[in-house]
JSON list of C-alpha atoms and ligand atoms in Angstrom, two decimals:
[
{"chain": "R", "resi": 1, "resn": "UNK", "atom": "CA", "xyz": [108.66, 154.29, 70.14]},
{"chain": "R", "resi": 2, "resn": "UNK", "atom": "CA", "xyz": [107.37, 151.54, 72.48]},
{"chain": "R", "resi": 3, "resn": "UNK", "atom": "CA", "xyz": [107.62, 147.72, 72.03]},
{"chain": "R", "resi": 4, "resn": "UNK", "atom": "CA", "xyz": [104.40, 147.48, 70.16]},
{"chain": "R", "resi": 5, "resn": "UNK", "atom": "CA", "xyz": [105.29, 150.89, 68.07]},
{"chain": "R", "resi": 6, "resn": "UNK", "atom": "CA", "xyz": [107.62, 148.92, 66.12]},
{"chain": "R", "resi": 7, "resn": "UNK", "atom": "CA", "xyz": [109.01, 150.07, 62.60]},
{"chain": "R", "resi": 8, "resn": "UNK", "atom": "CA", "xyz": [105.90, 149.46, 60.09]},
{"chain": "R", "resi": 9, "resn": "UNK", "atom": "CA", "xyz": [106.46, 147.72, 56.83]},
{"chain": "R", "resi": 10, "resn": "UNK", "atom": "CA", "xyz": [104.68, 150.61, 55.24]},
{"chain": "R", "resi": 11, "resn": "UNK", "atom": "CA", "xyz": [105.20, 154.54, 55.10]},
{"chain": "R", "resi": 12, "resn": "UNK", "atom": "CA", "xyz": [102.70, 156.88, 56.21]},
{"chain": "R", "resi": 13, "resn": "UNK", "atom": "CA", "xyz": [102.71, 157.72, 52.42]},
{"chain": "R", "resi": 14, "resn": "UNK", "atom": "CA", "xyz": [102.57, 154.18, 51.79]},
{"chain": "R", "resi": 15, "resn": "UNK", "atom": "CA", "xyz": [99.69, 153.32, 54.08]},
{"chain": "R", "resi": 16, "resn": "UNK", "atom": "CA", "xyz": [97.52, 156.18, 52.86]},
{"chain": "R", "resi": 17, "resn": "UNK", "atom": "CA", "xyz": [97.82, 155.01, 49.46]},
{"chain": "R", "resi": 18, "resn": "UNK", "atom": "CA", "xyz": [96.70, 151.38, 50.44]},
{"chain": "R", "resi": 19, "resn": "UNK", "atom": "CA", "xyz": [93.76, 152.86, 52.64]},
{"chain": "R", "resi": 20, "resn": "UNK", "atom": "CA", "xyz": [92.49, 154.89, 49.73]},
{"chain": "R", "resi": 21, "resn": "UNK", "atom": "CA", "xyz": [92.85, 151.88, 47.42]},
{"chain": "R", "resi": 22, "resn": "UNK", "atom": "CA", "xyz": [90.45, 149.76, 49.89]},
{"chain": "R", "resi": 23, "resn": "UNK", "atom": "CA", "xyz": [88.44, 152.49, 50.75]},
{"chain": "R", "resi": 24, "resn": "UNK", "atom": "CA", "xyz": [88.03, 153.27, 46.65]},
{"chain": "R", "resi": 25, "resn": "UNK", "atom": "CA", "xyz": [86.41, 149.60, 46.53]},
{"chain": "R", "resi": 26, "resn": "UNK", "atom": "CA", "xyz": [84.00, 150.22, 49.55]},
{"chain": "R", "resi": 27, "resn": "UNK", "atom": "CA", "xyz": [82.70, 153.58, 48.03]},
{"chain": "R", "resi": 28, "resn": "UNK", "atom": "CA", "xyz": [81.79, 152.16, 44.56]},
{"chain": "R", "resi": 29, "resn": "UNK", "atom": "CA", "xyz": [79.96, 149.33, 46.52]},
{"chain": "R", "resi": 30, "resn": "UNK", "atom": "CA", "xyz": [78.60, 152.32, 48.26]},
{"chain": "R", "resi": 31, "resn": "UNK", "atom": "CA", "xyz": [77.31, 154.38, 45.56]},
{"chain": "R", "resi": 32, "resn": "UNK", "atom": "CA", "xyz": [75.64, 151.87, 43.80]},
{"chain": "R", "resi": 33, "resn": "UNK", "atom": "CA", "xyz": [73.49, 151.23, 47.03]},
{"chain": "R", "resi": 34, "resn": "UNK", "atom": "CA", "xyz": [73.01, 154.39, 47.49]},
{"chain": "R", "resi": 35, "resn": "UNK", "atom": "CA", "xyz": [71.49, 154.63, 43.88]},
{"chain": "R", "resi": 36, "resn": "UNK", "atom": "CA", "xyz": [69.58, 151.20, 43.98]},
{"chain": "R", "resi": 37, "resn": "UNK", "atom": "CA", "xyz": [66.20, 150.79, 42.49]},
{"chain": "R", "resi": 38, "resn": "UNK", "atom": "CA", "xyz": [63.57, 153.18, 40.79]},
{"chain": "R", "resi": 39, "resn": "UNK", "atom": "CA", "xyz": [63.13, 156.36, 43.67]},
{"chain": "R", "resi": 40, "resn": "UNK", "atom": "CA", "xyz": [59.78, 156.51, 45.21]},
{"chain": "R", "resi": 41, "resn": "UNK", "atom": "CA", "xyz": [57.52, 158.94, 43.69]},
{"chain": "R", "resi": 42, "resn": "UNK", "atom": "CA", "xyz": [57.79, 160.40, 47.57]},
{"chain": "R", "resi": 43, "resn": "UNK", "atom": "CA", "xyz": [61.70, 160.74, 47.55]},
{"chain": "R", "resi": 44, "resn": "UNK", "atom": "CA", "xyz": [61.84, 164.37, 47.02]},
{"chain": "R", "resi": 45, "resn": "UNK", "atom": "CA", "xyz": [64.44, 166.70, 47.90]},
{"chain": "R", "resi": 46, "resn": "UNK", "atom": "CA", "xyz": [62.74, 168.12, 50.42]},
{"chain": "R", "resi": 47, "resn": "UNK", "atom": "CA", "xyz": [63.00, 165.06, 52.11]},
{"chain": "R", "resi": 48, "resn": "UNK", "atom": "CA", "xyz": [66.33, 164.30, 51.58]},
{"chain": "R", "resi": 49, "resn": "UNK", "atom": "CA", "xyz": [67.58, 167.71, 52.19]},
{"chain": "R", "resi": 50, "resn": "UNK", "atom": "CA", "xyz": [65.99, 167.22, 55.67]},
{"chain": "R", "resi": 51, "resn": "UNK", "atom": "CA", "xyz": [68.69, 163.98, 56.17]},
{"chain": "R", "resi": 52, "resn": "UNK", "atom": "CA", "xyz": [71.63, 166.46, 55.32]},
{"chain": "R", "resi": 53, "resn": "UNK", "atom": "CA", "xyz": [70.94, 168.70, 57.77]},
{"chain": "R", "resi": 54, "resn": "UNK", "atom": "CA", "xyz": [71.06, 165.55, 60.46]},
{"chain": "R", "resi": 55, "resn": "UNK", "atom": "CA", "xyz": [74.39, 164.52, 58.73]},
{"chain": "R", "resi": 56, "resn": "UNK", "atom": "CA", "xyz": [75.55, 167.86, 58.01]},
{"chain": "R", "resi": 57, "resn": "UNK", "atom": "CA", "xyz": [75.02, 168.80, 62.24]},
{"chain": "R", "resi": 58, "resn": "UNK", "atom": "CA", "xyz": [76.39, 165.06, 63.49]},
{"chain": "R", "resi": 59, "resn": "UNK", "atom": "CA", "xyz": [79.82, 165.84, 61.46]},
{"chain": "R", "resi": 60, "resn": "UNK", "atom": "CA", "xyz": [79.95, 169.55, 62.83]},
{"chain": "R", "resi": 61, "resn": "UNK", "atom": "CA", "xyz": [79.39, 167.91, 66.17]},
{"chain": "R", "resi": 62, "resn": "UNK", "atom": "CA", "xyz": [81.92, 165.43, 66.48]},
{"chain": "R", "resi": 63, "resn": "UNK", "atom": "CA", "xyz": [84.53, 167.72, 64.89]},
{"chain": "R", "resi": 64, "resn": "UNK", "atom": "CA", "xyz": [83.95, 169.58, 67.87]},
{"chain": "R", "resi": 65, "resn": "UNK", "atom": "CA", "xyz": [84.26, 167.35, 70.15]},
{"chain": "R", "resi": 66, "resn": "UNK", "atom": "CA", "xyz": [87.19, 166.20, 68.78]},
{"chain": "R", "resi": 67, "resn": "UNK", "atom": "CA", "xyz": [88.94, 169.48, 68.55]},
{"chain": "R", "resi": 68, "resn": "UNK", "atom": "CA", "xyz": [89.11, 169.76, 72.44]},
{"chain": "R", "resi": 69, "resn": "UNK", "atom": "CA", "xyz": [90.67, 166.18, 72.75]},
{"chain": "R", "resi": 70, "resn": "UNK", "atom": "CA", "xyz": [92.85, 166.38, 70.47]},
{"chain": "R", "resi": 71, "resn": "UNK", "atom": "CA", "xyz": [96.82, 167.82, 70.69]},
{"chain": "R", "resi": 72, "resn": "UNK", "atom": "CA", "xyz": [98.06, 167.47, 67.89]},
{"chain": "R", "resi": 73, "resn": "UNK", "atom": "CA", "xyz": [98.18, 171.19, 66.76]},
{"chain": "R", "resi": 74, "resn": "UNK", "atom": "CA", "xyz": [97.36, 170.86, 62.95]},
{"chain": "R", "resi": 75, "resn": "UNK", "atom": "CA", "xyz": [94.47, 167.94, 63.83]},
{"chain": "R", "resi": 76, "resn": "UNK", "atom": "CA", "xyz": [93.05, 170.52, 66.03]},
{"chain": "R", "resi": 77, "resn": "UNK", "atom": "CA", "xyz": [93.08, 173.40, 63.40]},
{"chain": "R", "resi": 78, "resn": "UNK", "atom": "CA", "xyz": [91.79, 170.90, 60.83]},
{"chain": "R", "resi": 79, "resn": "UNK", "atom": "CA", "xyz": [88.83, 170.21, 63.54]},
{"chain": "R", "resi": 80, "resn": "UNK", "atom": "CA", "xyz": [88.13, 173.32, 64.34]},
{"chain": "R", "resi": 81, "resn": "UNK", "atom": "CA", "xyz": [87.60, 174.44, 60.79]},
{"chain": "R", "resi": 82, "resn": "UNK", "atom": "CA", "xyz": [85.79, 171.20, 59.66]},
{"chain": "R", "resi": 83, "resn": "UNK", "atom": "CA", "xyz": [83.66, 171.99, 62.57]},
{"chain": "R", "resi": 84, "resn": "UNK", "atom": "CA", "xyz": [82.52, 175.89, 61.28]},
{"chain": "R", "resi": 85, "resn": "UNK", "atom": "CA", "xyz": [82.46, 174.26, 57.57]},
{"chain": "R", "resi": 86, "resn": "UNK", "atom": "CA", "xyz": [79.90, 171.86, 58.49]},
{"chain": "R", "resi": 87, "resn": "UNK", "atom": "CA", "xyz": [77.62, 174.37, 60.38]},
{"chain": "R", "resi": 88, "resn": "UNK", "atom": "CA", "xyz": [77.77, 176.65, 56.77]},
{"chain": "R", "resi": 89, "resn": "UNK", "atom": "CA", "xyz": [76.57, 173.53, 54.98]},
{"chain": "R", "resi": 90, "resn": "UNK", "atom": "CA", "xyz": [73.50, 173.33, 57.32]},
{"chain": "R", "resi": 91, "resn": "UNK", "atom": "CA", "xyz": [72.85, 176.88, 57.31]},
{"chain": "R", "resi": 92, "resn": "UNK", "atom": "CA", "xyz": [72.99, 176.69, 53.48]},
{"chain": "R", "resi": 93, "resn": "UNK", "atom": "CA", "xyz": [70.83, 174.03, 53.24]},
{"chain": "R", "resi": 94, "resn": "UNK", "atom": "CA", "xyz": [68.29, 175.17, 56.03]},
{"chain": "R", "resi": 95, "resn": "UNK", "atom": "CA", "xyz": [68.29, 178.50, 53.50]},
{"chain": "R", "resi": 96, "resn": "UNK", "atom": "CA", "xyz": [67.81, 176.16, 50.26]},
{"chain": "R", "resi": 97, "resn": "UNK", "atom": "CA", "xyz": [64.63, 174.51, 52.56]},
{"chain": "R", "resi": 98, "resn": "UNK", "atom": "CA", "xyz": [63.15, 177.52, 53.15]},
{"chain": "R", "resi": 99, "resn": "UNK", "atom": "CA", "xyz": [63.19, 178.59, 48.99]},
{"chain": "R", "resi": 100, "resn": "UNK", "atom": "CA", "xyz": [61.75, 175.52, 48.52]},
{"chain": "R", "resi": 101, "resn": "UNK", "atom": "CA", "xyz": [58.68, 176.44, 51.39]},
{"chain": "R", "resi": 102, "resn": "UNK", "atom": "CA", "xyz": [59.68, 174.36, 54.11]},
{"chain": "R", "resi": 103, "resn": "UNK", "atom": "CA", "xyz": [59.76, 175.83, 57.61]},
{"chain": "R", "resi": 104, "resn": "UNK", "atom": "CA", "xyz": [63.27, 174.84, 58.13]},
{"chain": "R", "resi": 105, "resn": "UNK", "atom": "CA", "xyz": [63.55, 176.72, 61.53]},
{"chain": "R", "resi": 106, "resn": "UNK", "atom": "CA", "xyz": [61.24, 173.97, 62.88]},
{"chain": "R", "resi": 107, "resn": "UNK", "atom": "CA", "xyz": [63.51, 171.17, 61.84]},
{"chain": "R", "resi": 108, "resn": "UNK", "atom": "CA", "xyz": [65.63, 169.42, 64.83]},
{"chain": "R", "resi": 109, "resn": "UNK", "atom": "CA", "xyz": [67.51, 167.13, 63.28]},
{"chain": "R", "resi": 110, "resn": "UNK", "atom": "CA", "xyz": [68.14, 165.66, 66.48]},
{"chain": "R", "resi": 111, "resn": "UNK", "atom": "CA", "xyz": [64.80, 164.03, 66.80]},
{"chain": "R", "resi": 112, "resn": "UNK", "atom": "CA", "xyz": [65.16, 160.27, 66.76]},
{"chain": "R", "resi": 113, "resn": "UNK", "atom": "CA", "xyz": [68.38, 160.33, 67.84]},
{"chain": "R", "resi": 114, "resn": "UNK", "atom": "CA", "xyz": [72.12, 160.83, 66.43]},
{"chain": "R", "resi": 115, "resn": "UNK", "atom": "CA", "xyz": [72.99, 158.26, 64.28]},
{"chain": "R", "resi": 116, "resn": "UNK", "atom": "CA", "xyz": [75.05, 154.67, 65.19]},
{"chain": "R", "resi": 117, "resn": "UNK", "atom": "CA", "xyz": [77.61, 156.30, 63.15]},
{"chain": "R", "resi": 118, "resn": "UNK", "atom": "CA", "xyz": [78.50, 159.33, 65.00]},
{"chain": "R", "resi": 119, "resn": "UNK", "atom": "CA", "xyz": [78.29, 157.43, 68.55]},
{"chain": "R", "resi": 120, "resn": "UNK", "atom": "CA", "xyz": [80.87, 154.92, 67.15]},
{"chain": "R", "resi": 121, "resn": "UNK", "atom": "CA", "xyz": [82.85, 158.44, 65.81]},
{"chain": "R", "resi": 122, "resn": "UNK", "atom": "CA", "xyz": [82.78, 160.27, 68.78]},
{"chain": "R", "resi": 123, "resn": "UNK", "atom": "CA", "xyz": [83.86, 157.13, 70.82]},
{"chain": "R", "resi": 124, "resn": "UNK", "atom": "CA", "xyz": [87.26, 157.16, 69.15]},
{"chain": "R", "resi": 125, "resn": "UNK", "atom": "CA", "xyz": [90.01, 158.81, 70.92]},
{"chain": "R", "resi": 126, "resn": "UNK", "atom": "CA", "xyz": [93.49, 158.20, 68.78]},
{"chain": "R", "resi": 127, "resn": "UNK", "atom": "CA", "xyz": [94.57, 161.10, 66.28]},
{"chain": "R", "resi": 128, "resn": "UNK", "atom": "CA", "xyz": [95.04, 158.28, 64.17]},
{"chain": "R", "resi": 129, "resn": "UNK", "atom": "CA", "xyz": [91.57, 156.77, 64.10]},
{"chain": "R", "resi": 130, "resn": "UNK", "atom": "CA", "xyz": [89.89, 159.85, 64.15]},
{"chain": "R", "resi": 131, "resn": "UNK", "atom": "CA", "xyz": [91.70, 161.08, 60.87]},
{"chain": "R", "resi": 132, "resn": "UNK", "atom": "CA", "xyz": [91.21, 157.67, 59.38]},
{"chain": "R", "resi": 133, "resn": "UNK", "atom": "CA", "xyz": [87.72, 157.38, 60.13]},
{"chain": "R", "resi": 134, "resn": "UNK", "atom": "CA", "xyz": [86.14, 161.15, 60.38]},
{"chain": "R", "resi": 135, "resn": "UNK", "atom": "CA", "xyz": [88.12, 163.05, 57.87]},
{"chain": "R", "resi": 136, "resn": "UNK", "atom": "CA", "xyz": [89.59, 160.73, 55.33]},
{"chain": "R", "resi": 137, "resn": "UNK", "atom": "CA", "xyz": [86.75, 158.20, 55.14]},
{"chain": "R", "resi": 138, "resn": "UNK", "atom": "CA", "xyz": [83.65, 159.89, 56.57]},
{"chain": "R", "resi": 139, "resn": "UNK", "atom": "CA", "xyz": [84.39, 162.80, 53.99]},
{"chain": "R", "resi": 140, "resn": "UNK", "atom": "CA", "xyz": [85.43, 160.43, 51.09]},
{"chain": "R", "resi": 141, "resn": "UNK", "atom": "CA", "xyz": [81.81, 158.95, 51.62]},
{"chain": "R", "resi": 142, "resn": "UNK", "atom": "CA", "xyz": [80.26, 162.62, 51.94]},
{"chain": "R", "resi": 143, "resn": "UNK", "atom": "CA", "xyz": [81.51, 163.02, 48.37]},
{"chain": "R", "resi": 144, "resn": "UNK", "atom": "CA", "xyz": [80.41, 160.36, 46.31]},
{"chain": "R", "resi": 145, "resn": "UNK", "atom": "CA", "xyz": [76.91, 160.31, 48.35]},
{"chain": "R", "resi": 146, "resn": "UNK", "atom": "CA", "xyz": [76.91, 164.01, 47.59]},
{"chain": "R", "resi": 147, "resn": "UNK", "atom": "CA", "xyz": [77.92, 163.37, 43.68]},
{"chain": "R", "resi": 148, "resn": "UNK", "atom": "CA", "xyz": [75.01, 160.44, 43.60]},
{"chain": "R", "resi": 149, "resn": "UNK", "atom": "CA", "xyz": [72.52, 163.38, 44.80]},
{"chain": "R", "resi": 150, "resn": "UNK", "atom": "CA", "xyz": [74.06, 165.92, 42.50]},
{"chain": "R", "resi": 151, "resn": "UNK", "atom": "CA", "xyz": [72.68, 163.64, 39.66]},
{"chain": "R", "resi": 152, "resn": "UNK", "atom": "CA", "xyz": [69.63, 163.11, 41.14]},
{"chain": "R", "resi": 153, "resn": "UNK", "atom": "CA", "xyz": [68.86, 167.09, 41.81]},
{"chain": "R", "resi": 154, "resn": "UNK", "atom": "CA", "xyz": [69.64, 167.53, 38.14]},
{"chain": "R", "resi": 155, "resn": "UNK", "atom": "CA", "xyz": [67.29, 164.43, 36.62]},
{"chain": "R", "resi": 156, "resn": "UNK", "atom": "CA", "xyz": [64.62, 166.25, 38.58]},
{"chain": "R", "resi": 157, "resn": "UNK", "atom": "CA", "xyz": [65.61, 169.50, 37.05]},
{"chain": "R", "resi": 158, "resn": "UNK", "atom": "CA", "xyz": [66.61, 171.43, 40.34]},
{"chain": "R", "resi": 159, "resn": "UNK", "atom": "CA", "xyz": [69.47, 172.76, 39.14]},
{"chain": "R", "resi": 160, "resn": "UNK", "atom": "CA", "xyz": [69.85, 175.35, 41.83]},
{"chain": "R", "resi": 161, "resn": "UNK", "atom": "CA", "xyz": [70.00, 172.51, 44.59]},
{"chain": "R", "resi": 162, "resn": "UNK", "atom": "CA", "xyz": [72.46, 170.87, 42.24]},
{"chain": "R", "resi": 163, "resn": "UNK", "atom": "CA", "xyz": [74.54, 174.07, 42.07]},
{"chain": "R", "resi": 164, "resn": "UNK", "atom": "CA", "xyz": [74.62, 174.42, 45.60]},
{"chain": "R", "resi": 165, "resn": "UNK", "atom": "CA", "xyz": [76.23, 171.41, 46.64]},
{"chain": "R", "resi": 166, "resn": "UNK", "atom": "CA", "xyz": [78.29, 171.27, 43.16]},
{"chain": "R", "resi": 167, "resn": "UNK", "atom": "CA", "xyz": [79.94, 174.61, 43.65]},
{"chain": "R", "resi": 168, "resn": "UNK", "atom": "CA", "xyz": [79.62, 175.20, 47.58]},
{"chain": "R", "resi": 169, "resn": "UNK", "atom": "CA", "xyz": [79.47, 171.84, 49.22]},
{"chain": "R", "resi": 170, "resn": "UNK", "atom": "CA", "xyz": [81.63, 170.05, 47.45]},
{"chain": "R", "resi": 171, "resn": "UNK", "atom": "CA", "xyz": [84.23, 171.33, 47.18]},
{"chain": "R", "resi": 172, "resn": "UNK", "atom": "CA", "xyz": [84.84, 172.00, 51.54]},
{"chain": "R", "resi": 173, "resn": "UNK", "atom": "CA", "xyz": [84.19, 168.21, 51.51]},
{"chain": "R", "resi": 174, "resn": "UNK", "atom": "CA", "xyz": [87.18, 167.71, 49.72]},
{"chain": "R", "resi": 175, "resn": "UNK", "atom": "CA", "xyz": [89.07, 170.12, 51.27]},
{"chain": "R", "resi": 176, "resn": "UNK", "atom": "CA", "xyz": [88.26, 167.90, 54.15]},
{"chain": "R", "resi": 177, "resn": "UNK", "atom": "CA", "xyz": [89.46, 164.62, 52.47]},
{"chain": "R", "resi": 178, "resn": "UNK", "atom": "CA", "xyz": [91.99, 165.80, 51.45]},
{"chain": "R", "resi": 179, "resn": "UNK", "atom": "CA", "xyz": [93.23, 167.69, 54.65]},
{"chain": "R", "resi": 180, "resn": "UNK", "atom": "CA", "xyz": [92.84, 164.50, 56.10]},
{"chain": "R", "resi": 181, "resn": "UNK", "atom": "CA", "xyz": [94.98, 162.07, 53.93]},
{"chain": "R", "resi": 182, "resn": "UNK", "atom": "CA", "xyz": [97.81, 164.55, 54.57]},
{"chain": "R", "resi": 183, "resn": "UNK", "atom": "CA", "xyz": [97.35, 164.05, 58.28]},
{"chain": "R", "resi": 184, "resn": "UNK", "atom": "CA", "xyz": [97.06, 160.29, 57.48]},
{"chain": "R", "resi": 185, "resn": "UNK", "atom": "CA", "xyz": [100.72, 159.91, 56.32]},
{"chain": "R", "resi": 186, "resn": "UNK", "atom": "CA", "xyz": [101.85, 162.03, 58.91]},
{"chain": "R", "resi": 187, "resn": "UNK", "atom": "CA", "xyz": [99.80, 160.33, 62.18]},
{"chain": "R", "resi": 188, "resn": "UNK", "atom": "CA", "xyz": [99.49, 156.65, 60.80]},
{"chain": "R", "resi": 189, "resn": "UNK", "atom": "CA", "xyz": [103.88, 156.28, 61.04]},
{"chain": "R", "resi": 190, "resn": "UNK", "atom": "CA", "xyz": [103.39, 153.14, 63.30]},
{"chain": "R", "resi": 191, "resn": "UNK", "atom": "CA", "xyz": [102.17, 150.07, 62.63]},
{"chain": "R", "resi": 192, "resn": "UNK", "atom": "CA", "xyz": [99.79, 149.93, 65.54]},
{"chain": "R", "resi": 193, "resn": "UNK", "atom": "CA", "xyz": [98.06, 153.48, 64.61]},
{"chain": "R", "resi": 194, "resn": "UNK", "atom": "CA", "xyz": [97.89, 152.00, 61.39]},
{"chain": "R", "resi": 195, "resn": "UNK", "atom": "CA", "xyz": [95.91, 148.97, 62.10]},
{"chain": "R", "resi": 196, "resn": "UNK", "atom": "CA", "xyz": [93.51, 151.37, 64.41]},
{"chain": "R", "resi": 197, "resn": "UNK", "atom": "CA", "xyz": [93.14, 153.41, 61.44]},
{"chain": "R", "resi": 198, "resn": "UNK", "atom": "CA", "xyz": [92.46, 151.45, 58.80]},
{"chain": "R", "resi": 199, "resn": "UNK", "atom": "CA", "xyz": [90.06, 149.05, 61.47]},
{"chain": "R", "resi": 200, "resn": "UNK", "atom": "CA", "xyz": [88.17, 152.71, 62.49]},
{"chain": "R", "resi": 201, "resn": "UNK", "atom": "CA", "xyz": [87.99, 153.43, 58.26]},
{"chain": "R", "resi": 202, "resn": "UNK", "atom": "CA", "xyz": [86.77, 149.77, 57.41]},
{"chain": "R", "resi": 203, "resn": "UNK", "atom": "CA", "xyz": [84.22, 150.24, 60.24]},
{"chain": "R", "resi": 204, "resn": "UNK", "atom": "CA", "xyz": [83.09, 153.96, 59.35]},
{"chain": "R", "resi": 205, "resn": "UNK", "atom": "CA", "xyz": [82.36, 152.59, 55.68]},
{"chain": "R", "resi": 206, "resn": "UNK", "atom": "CA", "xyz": [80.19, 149.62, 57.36]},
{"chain": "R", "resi": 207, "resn": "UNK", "atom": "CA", "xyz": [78.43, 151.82, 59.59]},
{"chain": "R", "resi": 208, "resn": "UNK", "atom": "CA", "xyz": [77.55, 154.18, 56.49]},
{"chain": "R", "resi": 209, "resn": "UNK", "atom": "CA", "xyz": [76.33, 151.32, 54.24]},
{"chain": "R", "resi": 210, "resn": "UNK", "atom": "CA", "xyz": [73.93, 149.68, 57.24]},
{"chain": "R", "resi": 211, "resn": "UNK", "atom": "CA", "xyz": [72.42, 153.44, 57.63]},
{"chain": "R", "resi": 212, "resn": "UNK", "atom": "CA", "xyz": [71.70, 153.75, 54.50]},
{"chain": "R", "resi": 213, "resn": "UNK", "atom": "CA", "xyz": [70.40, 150.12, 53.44]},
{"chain": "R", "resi": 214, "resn": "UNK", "atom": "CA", "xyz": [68.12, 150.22, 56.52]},
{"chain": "R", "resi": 215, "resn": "UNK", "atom": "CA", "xyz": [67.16, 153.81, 55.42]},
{"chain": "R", "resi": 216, "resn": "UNK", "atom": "CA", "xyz": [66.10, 152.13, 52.04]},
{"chain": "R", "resi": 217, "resn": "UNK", "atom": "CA", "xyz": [64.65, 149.14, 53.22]},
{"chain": "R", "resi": 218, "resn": "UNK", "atom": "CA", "xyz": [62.57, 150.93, 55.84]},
{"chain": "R", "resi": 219, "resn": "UNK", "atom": "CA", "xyz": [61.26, 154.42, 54.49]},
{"chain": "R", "resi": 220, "resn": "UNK", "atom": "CA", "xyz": [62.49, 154.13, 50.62]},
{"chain": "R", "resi": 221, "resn": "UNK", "atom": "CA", "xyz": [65.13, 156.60, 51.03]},
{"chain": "R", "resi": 222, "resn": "UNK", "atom": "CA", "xyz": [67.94, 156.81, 48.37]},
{"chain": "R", "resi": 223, "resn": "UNK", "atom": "CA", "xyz": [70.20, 158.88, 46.75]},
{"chain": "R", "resi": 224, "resn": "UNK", "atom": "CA", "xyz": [71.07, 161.00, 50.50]},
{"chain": "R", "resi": 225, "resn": "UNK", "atom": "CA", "xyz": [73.51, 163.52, 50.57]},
{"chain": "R", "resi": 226, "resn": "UNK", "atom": "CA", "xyz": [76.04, 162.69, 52.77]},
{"chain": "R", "resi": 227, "resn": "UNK", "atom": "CA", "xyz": [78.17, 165.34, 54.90]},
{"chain": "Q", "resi": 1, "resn": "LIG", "atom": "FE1", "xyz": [82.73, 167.67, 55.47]},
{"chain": "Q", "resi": 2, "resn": "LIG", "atom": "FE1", "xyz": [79.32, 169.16, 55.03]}
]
């Protein structure tokens, strides 16, 4: 342990538990954007489904990139399967498109660009930060964003879209969030990678709310799945 790796005042456990506390806080905040004002007789699902395929491909994609950077044996299993999890969620909703009559074979959802989010992601380069930021808080987001369009699916009667990310999606995010609070308490032991996590957390959760305020402010866009 170096000079600045001294003994934290708080546990792994411990610190996890405090993260998720603040992080609980940010994602109410964060739902109630995400569900602000009357939607636009334009927001369909279509359209939205189109933005989960961008998010569902940017959280493959830095997963991946992560993988090979990382050495941490079990942060590098977790990677690797978050990485072929969130390529199924596109596929399945690239498949949904297309029984709804959209041509989703002709959707790049790299056109305008990946997101200020994942180029702040796939800048960060401790185990601690990325589990902080990409798994436990990217993936705590995905779920309540996910929930918020659940509801919304489900007002507008399509309960098969509904079902989809109910039964399917769902539940791999949290797989997710939860895989990554248990690496949490085991690679946020010292109090420096504890400060870089929860700063890389606090900063994932600002990144997400600008995204989607300027997505609402600018094209009317609400109620987005997340990851
Ligand atoms: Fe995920
Ligand atoms: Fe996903």
């Amino acid at each position: 342990m170096s000079a600045e790796q001294t003994k934290p005042s708080l546990t792994g456990e411990e610190f996890t538990a405090s993260l998720a506390e603040e992080n609980r806080v940010a994602l109410e905040r964060l739902a109630q954007l995400s569900t602000a004002g009357e939607p636009t007789p334009d927001l369909s699902i279509e359209r939205l489904l189109r933005i989960a395929l961008k998010n569902e491909l940017e959280a493959s994609e830095v997963a991946a990139i992560w993988m090979s950077t990382t050495s941490e044996l079990d942060v590098k299993l977790a990677l690797a399967r978050q990485t072929g999890d969130e390529a199924k969620h596109y596929r399945l909703i690239a498949d949904r498109l297309k029984a709804l009559g959209v041509d989703a074979d002709r959707i790049d959802p790299r056109e305008g660009g990946y997101s200020p989010l994942f180029e702040y992601l796939r800048a960060l380069q401790s185990t601690a930060a990325r589990v902080a930021a990409g798994q436990f808080t990217r993936e705590g987001i995905a779920l309540v964003r996910n929930q918020c369009f659940i509801d919304f699916c489900e007002a507008l009667g399509d309960m098969e879209t509904a079902a989809l990310y109910r039964d399917v999606i769902q539940p791999d995010e949290m797989q997710h969030h939860e895989l990554g609070r248990r690496l949490l308490t085991l690679y946020a032991a010292t109090e420096n990678e504890q400060q870089v996590a929860r700063q890389a957390a606090r900063r994932t959760l600002e990144l997400a709310e600008e995204i989607q305020e300027m997505a609402r402010l600018k094209a009317g866009i609400s109620r987005a799945p997340g990851c």
